[in-house]
C-alpha cells in the first residue's frame, strides 16, 4: 500500500512569490491535514480537509490556504511569501472510520524563502 | 484548546539503557495519544499509540503508559540501540478527530 506522497520535496522561492504544495493521501483515506514544522515552533496545525471541505483551521494568516479534490488529493497554497514561512510542510493522511484516528505523514516539502 | 508539554527536550543514553520521555496534556476530552519518531530528512513515523480506555500498551521494546487522572503519558524504550536515535514527538487528540496537538519533541541520542 503506497504511503503519503508529497511533492515537491524541496522548493526555493523568493519573498513575495506564491507557492503550491501537493499531497496524495493513502488510498481510502479521506482526511488530509497540513502541518508546519520549524525548529522554534515545532509542529503546528495548519488546516484539515475531509471530503473536499475544510473542517478545521489553525492559527495561521489568510495567506495560507488549501483545498481538497474529489480523489482526496490536497493542495496548500501560500501567497506573498515571507522569510518566516521557511519550514518543512507536512501532510498527514487519516482514514477516520469509527474511532480510527491514526495519522500517517508524508516526507514533507522543505520550503526555503529567500 | 489542547496544550501538550514534553520533557526532556534532549536525552542521551548509552546503548542498552532505557529511555523515558514524558508528556502532559491539558484537555480532559483528549482520548487518543500517538507517538511519532522523526529521523533526519523524513516525516514523522507513527510508532505506537494509546487510547484512554487502557493504561499501558507494549510493542516489543517500546511501551506507552497513560495516567488519565494526572493527564500524563510516557514513552518507554528498553534496550536502546543506535538506530533509535531520532526526534520523538508525543501528541494528543480525540477519537474521530484528526487534528493533532504535538509536544515540542525530544531528541534522543543513543551512543554505542
PDB file of C-alpha atoms in Angstrom:
ATOM      1  CA  UNK A   1       0.000   0.000   0.000  1.00  0.00           C
ATOM      2  CA  UNK A   2       1.504   3.323  -1.062  1.00  0.00           C
ATOM      3  CA  UNK A   3       2.157   5.850   1.662  1.00  0.00           C
ATOM      4  CA  UNK A   4       1.508   9.576   1.725  1.00  0.00           C
ATOM      5  CA  UNK A   5       3.187  11.322  -1.178  1.00  0.00           C
ATOM      6  CA  UNK A   6       4.172  14.972  -1.063  1.00  0.00           C
ATOM      7  CA  UNK A   7       5.538  16.940  -3.968  1.00  0.00           C
ATOM      8  CA  UNK A   8       7.837  18.632  -4.494  1.00  0.00           C
ATOM      9  CA  UNK A   9      10.343  17.584  -1.822  1.00  0.00           C
ATOM     10  CA  UNK A  10      12.257  20.854  -1.954  1.00  0.00           C
ATOM     11  CA  UNK A  11      11.389  24.375  -3.051  1.00  0.00           C
ATOM     12  CA  UNK A  12      13.237  27.659  -3.053  1.00  0.00           C
ATOM     13  CA  UNK A  13      11.139  30.768  -3.522  1.00  0.00           C
ATOM     14  CA  UNK A  14      11.648  34.499  -3.304  1.00  0.00           C
ATOM     15  CA  UNK A  15       9.841  36.771  -0.861  1.00  0.00           C
ATOM     16  CA  UNK A  16       6.541  37.936  -2.275  1.00  0.00           C
ATOM     17  CA  UNK A  17       6.036  34.917  -4.531  1.00  0.00           C
ATOM     18  CA  UNK A  18       3.398  32.289  -4.014  1.00  0.00           C
ATOM     19  CA  UNK A  19       3.782  28.524  -3.788  1.00  0.00           C
ATOM     20  CA  UNK A  20       1.571  25.458  -4.120  1.00  0.00           C
ATOM     21  CA  UNK A  21       2.354  22.177  -2.402  1.00  0.00           C
ATOM     22  CA  UNK A  22       0.677  18.874  -3.169  1.00  0.00           C
ATOM     23  CA  UNK A  23      -0.274  15.866  -1.055  1.00  0.00           C
ATOM     24  CA  UNK A  24      -1.660  12.494  -2.162  1.00  0.00           C
ATOM     25  CA  UNK A  25      -3.054  10.581   0.840  1.00  0.00           C
ATOM     26  CA  UNK A  26      -3.097   6.840   1.374  1.00  0.00           C
ATOM     27  CA  UNK A  27      -5.716   5.198  -0.798  1.00  0.00           C
ATOM     28  CA  UNK A  28      -9.059   5.183   1.009  1.00  0.00           C
ATOM     29  CA  UNK A  29      -8.115   7.943   3.441  1.00  0.00           C
ATOM     30  CA  UNK A  30     -10.454  10.910   3.186  1.00  0.00           C
ATOM     31  CA  UNK A  31      -8.928  13.247   5.748  1.00  0.00           C
ATOM     32  CA  UNK A  32      -5.845  15.289   4.939  1.00  0.00           C
ATOM     33  CA  UNK A  33      -4.215  17.610   7.455  1.00  0.00           C
ATOM     34  CA  UNK A  34      -1.344  20.006   6.938  1.00  0.00           C
ATOM     35  CA  UNK A  35       1.292  20.956   9.496  1.00  0.00           C
ATOM     36  CA  UNK A  36       4.154  23.428   9.513  1.00  0.00           C
ATOM     37  CA  UNK A  37       7.342  22.314  11.239  1.00  0.00           C
ATOM     38  CA  UNK A  38      10.010  24.815  12.300  1.00  0.00           C
ATOM     39  CA  UNK A  39      12.837  24.482  14.827  1.00  0.00           C
ATOM     40  CA  UNK A  40      11.368  27.206  17.019  1.00  0.00           C
ATOM     41  CA  UNK A  41       7.654  26.365  16.954  1.00  0.00           C
ATOM     42  CA  UNK A  42       7.704  22.625  16.390  1.00  0.00           C
ATOM     43  CA  UNK A  43       4.766  21.017  14.609  1.00  0.00           C
ATOM     44  CA  UNK A  44       1.852  23.398  14.187  1.00  0.00           C
ATOM     45  CA  UNK A  45      -1.513  22.537  12.681  1.00  0.00           C
ATOM     46  CA  UNK A  46      -2.487  24.500   9.571  1.00  0.00           C
ATOM     47  CA  UNK A  47      -5.801  23.015   8.414  1.00  0.00           C
ATOM     48  CA  UNK A  48      -7.696  19.802   7.806  1.00  0.00           C
ATOM     49  CA  UNK A  49      -9.806  18.747   4.862  1.00  0.00           C
ATOM     50  CA  UNK A  50     -12.367  15.978   4.769  1.00  0.00           C
ATOM     51  CA  UNK A  51     -14.491  15.167   1.743  1.00  0.00           C
ATOM     52  CA  UNK A  52     -13.388  18.370  -0.001  1.00  0.00           C
ATOM     53  CA  UNK A  53     -14.420  20.561   2.952  1.00  0.00           C
ATOM     54  CA  UNK A  54     -12.161  22.424   5.336  1.00  0.00           C
ATOM     55  CA  UNK A  55     -13.242  21.210   8.768  1.00  0.00           C
ATOM     56  CA  UNK A  56     -10.674  22.816  10.983  1.00  0.00           C
ATOM     57  CA  UNK A  57      -8.124  25.598  10.732  1.00  0.00           C
ATOM     58  CA  UNK A  58      -5.139  26.509  12.856  1.00  0.00           C
ATOM     59  CA  UNK A  59      -3.930  29.932  13.825  1.00  0.00           C
ATOM     60  CA  UNK A  60      -2.241  30.995  10.606  1.00  0.00           C
ATOM     61  CA  UNK A  61      -2.830  34.102   8.458  1.00  0.00           C
ATOM     62  CA  UNK A  62      -5.113  34.050   5.450  1.00  0.00           C
ATOM     63  CA  UNK A  63      -2.077  33.812   3.155  1.00  0.00           C
ATOM     64  CA  UNK A  64      -2.185  30.104   3.918  1.00  0.00           C
ATOM     65  CA  UNK A  65      -4.979  28.292   2.137  1.00  0.00           C
ATOM     66  CA  UNK A  66      -5.761  24.849   0.873  1.00  0.00           C
ATOM     67  CA  UNK A  67      -8.195  22.676  -0.949  1.00  0.00           C
ATOM     68  CA  UNK A  68      -9.065  19.045  -1.435  1.00  0.00           C
ATOM     69  CA  UNK A  69     -10.145  17.345  -4.602  1.00  0.00           C
ATOM     70  CA  UNK A  70     -12.731  14.613  -5.117  1.00  0.00           C
ATOM     71  CA  UNK A  71      -9.958  11.966  -5.165  1.00  0.00           C
ATOM     72  CA  UNK A  72      -8.840  13.216  -1.700  1.00  0.00           C
ATOM     73  CA  UNK A  73      -5.624  14.719  -3.005  1.00  0.00           C
ATOM     74  CA  UNK A  74      -4.936  18.041  -1.368  1.00  0.00           C
ATOM     75  CA  UNK A  75      -3.003  21.181  -2.140  1.00  0.00           C
ATOM     76  CA  UNK A  76      -1.936  24.014   0.065  1.00  0.00           C
ATOM     77  CA  UNK A  77      -1.042  27.455  -1.161  1.00  0.00           C
ATOM     78  CA  UNK A  78       0.964  30.197   0.471  1.00  0.00           C
ATOM     79  CA  UNK A  79       0.722  33.644  -1.112  1.00  0.00           C
ATOM     80  CA  UNK A  80       3.016  36.629  -0.639  1.00  0.00           C
ATOM     81  CA  UNK A  81       5.770  34.524   0.872  1.00  0.00           C
ATOM     82  CA  UNK A  82       7.709  35.841   3.846  1.00  0.00           C
ATOM     83  CA  UNK A  83      11.106  34.734   5.134  1.00  0.00           C
ATOM     84  CA  UNK A  84       9.370  33.275   8.185  1.00  0.00           C
ATOM     85  CA  UNK A  85       7.424  30.869   6.003  1.00  0.00           C
ATOM     86  CA  UNK A  86      10.592  28.831   5.519  1.00  0.00           C
ATOM     87  CA  UNK A  87       9.730  25.473   7.047  1.00  0.00           C
ATOM     88  CA  UNK A  88       9.037  21.817   6.478  1.00  0.00           C
ATOM     89  CA  UNK A  89       5.409  21.416   5.444  1.00  0.00           C
ATOM     90  CA  UNK A  90       3.956  18.052   6.334  1.00  0.00           C
ATOM     91  CA  UNK A  91       0.797  16.396   5.175  1.00  0.00           C
ATOM     92  CA  UNK A  92      -0.967  13.728   7.237  1.00  0.00           C
ATOM     93  CA  UNK A  93      -3.498  11.236   5.965  1.00  0.00           C
ATOM     94  CA  UNK A  94      -6.180   9.704   8.226  1.00  0.00           C
ATOM     95  CA  UNK A  95      -8.862   7.123   7.494  1.00  0.00           C
ATOM     96  CA  UNK A  96     -11.330   8.413  10.129  1.00  0.00           C
ATOM     97  CA  UNK A  97     -13.589   5.354  10.149  1.00  0.00           C
ATOM     98  CA  UNK A  98     -15.264   4.701  13.516  1.00  0.00           C
ATOM     99  CA  UNK A  99     -12.784   5.606  16.228  1.00  0.00           C
ATOM    100  CA  UNK A 100      -9.791   5.262  13.905  1.00  0.00           C
ATOM    101  CA  UNK A 101      -7.630   8.342  14.281  1.00  0.00           C
ATOM    102  CA  UNK A 102      -4.203   7.094  13.167  1.00  0.00           C
ATOM    103  CA  UNK A 103      -2.437   9.761  11.132  1.00  0.00           C
ATOM    104  CA  UNK A 104       0.317   8.902   8.681  1.00  0.00           C
ATOM    105  CA  UNK A 105       2.719  11.547   7.470  1.00  0.00           C
ATOM    106  CA  UNK A 106       4.445  12.150   4.190  1.00  0.00           C
ATOM    107  CA  UNK A 107       8.123  13.044   3.849  1.00  0.00           C
ATOM    108  CA  UNK A 108       7.285  16.718   3.718  1.00  0.00           C
ATOM    109  CA  UNK A 109       8.119  19.621   1.433  1.00  0.00           C
ATOM    110  CA  UNK A 110      11.069  21.726   2.528  1.00  0.00           C
ATOM    111  CA  UNK A 111      10.290  25.332   1.591  1.00  0.00           C
ATOM    112  CA  UNK A 112      13.041  27.918   1.704  1.00  0.00           C
ATOM    113  CA  UNK A 113      12.123  31.574   1.185  1.00  0.00           C
ATOM    114  CA  UNK A 114      14.997  33.861   0.232  1.00  0.00           C
TER     115      UNK A 114
ATOM    116  CA  UNK B   1      -7.598  24.318  23.156  1.00  0.00           C
ATOM    117  CA  UNK B   2      -5.299  21.423  23.890  1.00  0.00           C
ATOM    118  CA  UNK B   3      -1.751  22.030  25.109  1.00  0.00           C
ATOM    119  CA  UNK B   4       0.875  19.288  25.214  1.00  0.00           C
ATOM    120  CA  UNK B   5       4.148  19.632  27.080  1.00  0.00           C
ATOM    121  CA  UNK B   6       7.015  17.215  26.520  1.00  0.00           C
ATOM    122  CA  UNK B   7      10.168  16.539  28.549  1.00  0.00           C
ATOM    123  CA  UNK B   8      13.087  16.303  28.269  1.00  0.00           C
ATOM    124  CA  UNK B   9      13.991  18.204  25.120  1.00  0.00           C
ATOM    125  CA  UNK B  10      17.179  16.165  24.729  1.00  0.00           C
ATOM    126  CA  UNK B  11      18.100  12.769  26.118  1.00  0.00           C
ATOM    127  CA  UNK B  12      21.444  10.993  25.794  1.00  0.00           C
ATOM    128  CA  UNK B  13      21.766   7.340  26.766  1.00  0.00           C
ATOM    129  CA  UNK B  14      24.205   4.515  26.283  1.00  0.00           C
ATOM    130  CA  UNK B  15      23.288   1.631  24.033  1.00  0.00           C
ATOM    131  CA  UNK B  16      21.347  -0.943  26.030  1.00  0.00           C
ATOM    132  CA  UNK B  17      19.990   1.568  28.539  1.00  0.00           C
ATOM    133  CA  UNK B  18      16.331   2.511  28.832  1.00  0.00           C
ATOM    134  CA  UNK B  19      14.896   5.867  27.768  1.00  0.00           C
ATOM    135  CA  UNK B  20      11.767   7.541  29.083  1.00  0.00           C
ATOM    136  CA  UNK B  21      10.022  10.553  27.546  1.00  0.00           C
ATOM    137  CA  UNK B  22       7.144  12.212  29.352  1.00  0.00           C
ATOM    138  CA  UNK B  23       4.211  14.298  28.174  1.00  0.00           C
ATOM    139  CA  UNK B  24       1.338  16.073  29.849  1.00  0.00           C
ATOM    140  CA  UNK B  25      -1.859  17.302  28.232  1.00  0.00           C
ATOM    141  CA  UNK B  26      -4.441  19.827  29.296  1.00  0.00           C
ATOM    142  CA  UNK B  27      -7.748  18.858  27.661  1.00  0.00           C
ATOM    143  CA  UNK B  28      -9.530  16.112  29.567  1.00  0.00           C
ATOM    144  CA  UNK B  29     -11.565  15.356  26.411  1.00  0.00           C
ATOM    145  CA  UNK B  30      -8.445  14.032  24.657  1.00  0.00           C
ATOM    146  CA  UNK B  31      -8.530  10.250  24.458  1.00  0.00           C
ATOM    147  CA  UNK B  32      -6.016   9.278  21.784  1.00  0.00           C
ATOM    148  CA  UNK B  33      -2.265   9.693  22.281  1.00  0.00           C
ATOM    149  CA  UNK B  34       0.137   8.749  19.483  1.00  0.00           C
ATOM    150  CA  UNK B  35       3.917   8.840  19.499  1.00  0.00           C
ATOM    151  CA  UNK B  36       5.968   9.636  16.436  1.00  0.00           C
ATOM    152  CA  UNK B  37       9.613   9.120  15.567  1.00  0.00           C
ATOM    153  CA  UNK B  38      11.214  11.510  13.114  1.00  0.00           C
ATOM    154  CA  UNK B  39      14.556  10.767  11.561  1.00  0.00           C
ATOM    155  CA  UNK B  40      16.632  13.390   9.799  1.00  0.00           C
ATOM    156  CA  UNK B  41      15.127  14.384   6.469  1.00  0.00           C
ATOM    157  CA  UNK B  42      11.991  12.279   6.956  1.00  0.00           C
ATOM    158  CA  UNK B  43       8.425  12.829   8.013  1.00  0.00           C
ATOM    159  CA  UNK B  44       7.183  11.685  11.443  1.00  0.00           C
ATOM    160  CA  UNK B  45       6.525   7.940  11.664  1.00  0.00           C
ATOM    161  CA  UNK B  46       3.800   6.606  13.958  1.00  0.00           C
ATOM    162  CA  UNK B  47       5.489   4.109  16.312  1.00  0.00           C
ATOM    163  CA  UNK B  48       2.865   3.429  18.982  1.00  0.00           C
ATOM    164  CA  UNK B  49      -0.356   4.903  20.285  1.00  0.00           C
ATOM    165  CA  UNK B  50      -2.660   4.509  23.255  1.00  0.00           C
ATOM    166  CA  UNK B  51      -6.309   5.228  23.879  1.00  0.00           C
ATOM    167  CA  UNK B  52      -7.742   6.397  27.164  1.00  0.00           C
ATOM    168  CA  UNK B  53      -9.511   3.116  27.871  1.00  0.00           C
ATOM    169  CA  UNK B  54      -6.165   1.371  28.541  1.00  0.00           C
ATOM    170  CA  UNK B  55      -3.321   2.225  30.880  1.00  0.00           C
ATOM    171  CA  UNK B  56      -0.419   0.608  29.071  1.00  0.00           C
ATOM    172  CA  UNK B  57       0.475  -0.750  25.663  1.00  0.00           C
ATOM    173  CA  UNK B  58       3.623  -2.581  24.568  1.00  0.00           C
ATOM    174  CA  UNK B  59       5.182  -3.338  21.218  1.00  0.00           C
ATOM    175  CA  UNK B  60       8.486  -5.194  21.524  1.00  0.00           C
ATOM    176  CA  UNK B  61      10.990  -2.725  23.050  1.00  0.00           C
ATOM    177  CA  UNK B  62       8.539   0.176  23.112  1.00  0.00           C
ATOM    178  CA  UNK B  63       5.803   0.798  25.642  1.00  0.00           C
ATOM    179  CA  UNK B  64       3.475   3.676  26.392  1.00  0.00           C
ATOM    180  CA  UNK B  65       1.709   4.356  29.673  1.00  0.00           C
ATOM    181  CA  UNK B  66      -1.206   6.666  30.358  1.00  0.00           C
ATOM    182  CA  UNK B  67      -2.408   8.224  33.596  1.00  0.00           C
ATOM    183  CA  UNK B  68      -5.747   9.885  32.792  1.00  0.00           C
ATOM    184  CA  UNK B  69      -6.177  11.327  36.254  1.00  0.00           C
ATOM    185  CA  UNK B  70      -2.866  13.145  36.136  1.00  0.00           C
ATOM    186  CA  UNK B  71      -3.093  13.757  32.370  1.00  0.00           C
ATOM    187  CA  UNK B  72       0.333  12.217  31.857  1.00  0.00           C
ATOM    188  CA  UNK B  73       1.549   9.770  29.254  1.00  0.00           C
ATOM    189  CA  UNK B  74       5.028   8.404  28.717  1.00  0.00           C
ATOM    190  CA  UNK B  75       7.079   6.538  26.129  1.00  0.00           C
ATOM    191  CA  UNK B  76       9.465   3.873  27.365  1.00  0.00           C
ATOM    192  CA  UNK B  77      12.161   2.402  25.134  1.00  0.00           C
ATOM    193  CA  UNK B  78      14.134  -0.519  26.545  1.00  0.00           C
ATOM    194  CA  UNK B  79      17.462  -1.926  25.337  1.00  0.00           C
ATOM    195  CA  UNK B  80      18.100   1.152  23.246  1.00  0.00           C
ATOM    196  CA  UNK B  81      20.051   0.832  20.008  1.00  0.00           C
ATOM    197  CA  UNK B  82      21.875   3.480  17.937  1.00  0.00           C
ATOM    198  CA  UNK B  83      19.111   3.291  15.332  1.00  0.00           C
ATOM    199  CA  UNK B  84      16.686   4.554  17.992  1.00  0.00           C
ATOM    200  CA  UNK B  85      18.434   7.938  17.730  1.00  0.00           C
ATOM    201  CA  UNK B  86      15.858  10.390  16.384  1.00  0.00           C
ATOM    202  CA  UNK B  87      13.424  13.080  17.498  1.00  0.00           C
ATOM    203  CA  UNK B  88      10.330  11.722  19.247  1.00  0.00           C
ATOM    204  CA  UNK B  89       7.046  13.607  19.420  1.00  0.00           C
ATOM    205  CA  UNK B  90       4.019  12.953  21.575  1.00  0.00           C
ATOM    206  CA  UNK B  91       0.600  14.185  20.520  1.00  0.00           C
ATOM    207  CA  UNK B  92      -2.975  14.290  21.754  1.00  0.00           C
ATOM    208  CA  UNK B  93      -6.387  14.397  20.148  1.00  0.00           C
ATOM    209  CA  UNK B  94      -9.753  12.674  20.462  1.00  0.00           C
ATOM    210  CA  UNK B  95     -11.037   9.700  18.528  1.00  0.00           C
ATOM    211  CA  UNK B  96     -12.612  10.511  15.210  1.00  0.00           C
ATOM    212  CA  UNK B  97     -10.896  13.885  15.134  1.00  0.00           C
ATOM    213  CA  UNK B  98      -7.755  14.103  13.067  1.00  0.00           C
ATOM    214  CA  UNK B  99      -6.186  17.329  14.331  1.00  0.00           C
ATOM    215  CA  UNK B 100      -3.155  16.515  16.473  1.00  0.00           C
ATOM    216  CA  UNK B 101      -1.600  18.770  19.093  1.00  0.00           C
ATOM    217  CA  UNK B 102       2.083  17.960  19.387  1.00  0.00           C
ATOM    218  CA  UNK B 103       4.669  18.315  22.091  1.00  0.00           C
ATOM    219  CA  UNK B 104       7.881  20.136  21.193  1.00  0.00           C
ATOM    220  CA  UNK B 105       9.834  16.939  20.684  1.00  0.00           C
ATOM    221  CA  UNK B 106      12.676  15.055  22.369  1.00  0.00           C
ATOM    222  CA  UNK B 107      15.971  14.466  20.619  1.00  0.00           C
ATOM    223  CA  UNK B 108      17.163  11.022  21.693  1.00  0.00           C
ATOM    224  CA  UNK B 109      20.821  10.175  21.136  1.00  0.00           C
ATOM    225  CA  UNK B 110      21.926   6.602  21.739  1.00  0.00           C
ATOM    226  CA  UNK B 111      25.694   6.213  21.932  1.00  0.00           C
ATOM    227  CA  UNK B 112      27.312   2.860  21.052  1.00  0.00           C
TER     228      UNK B 112
END
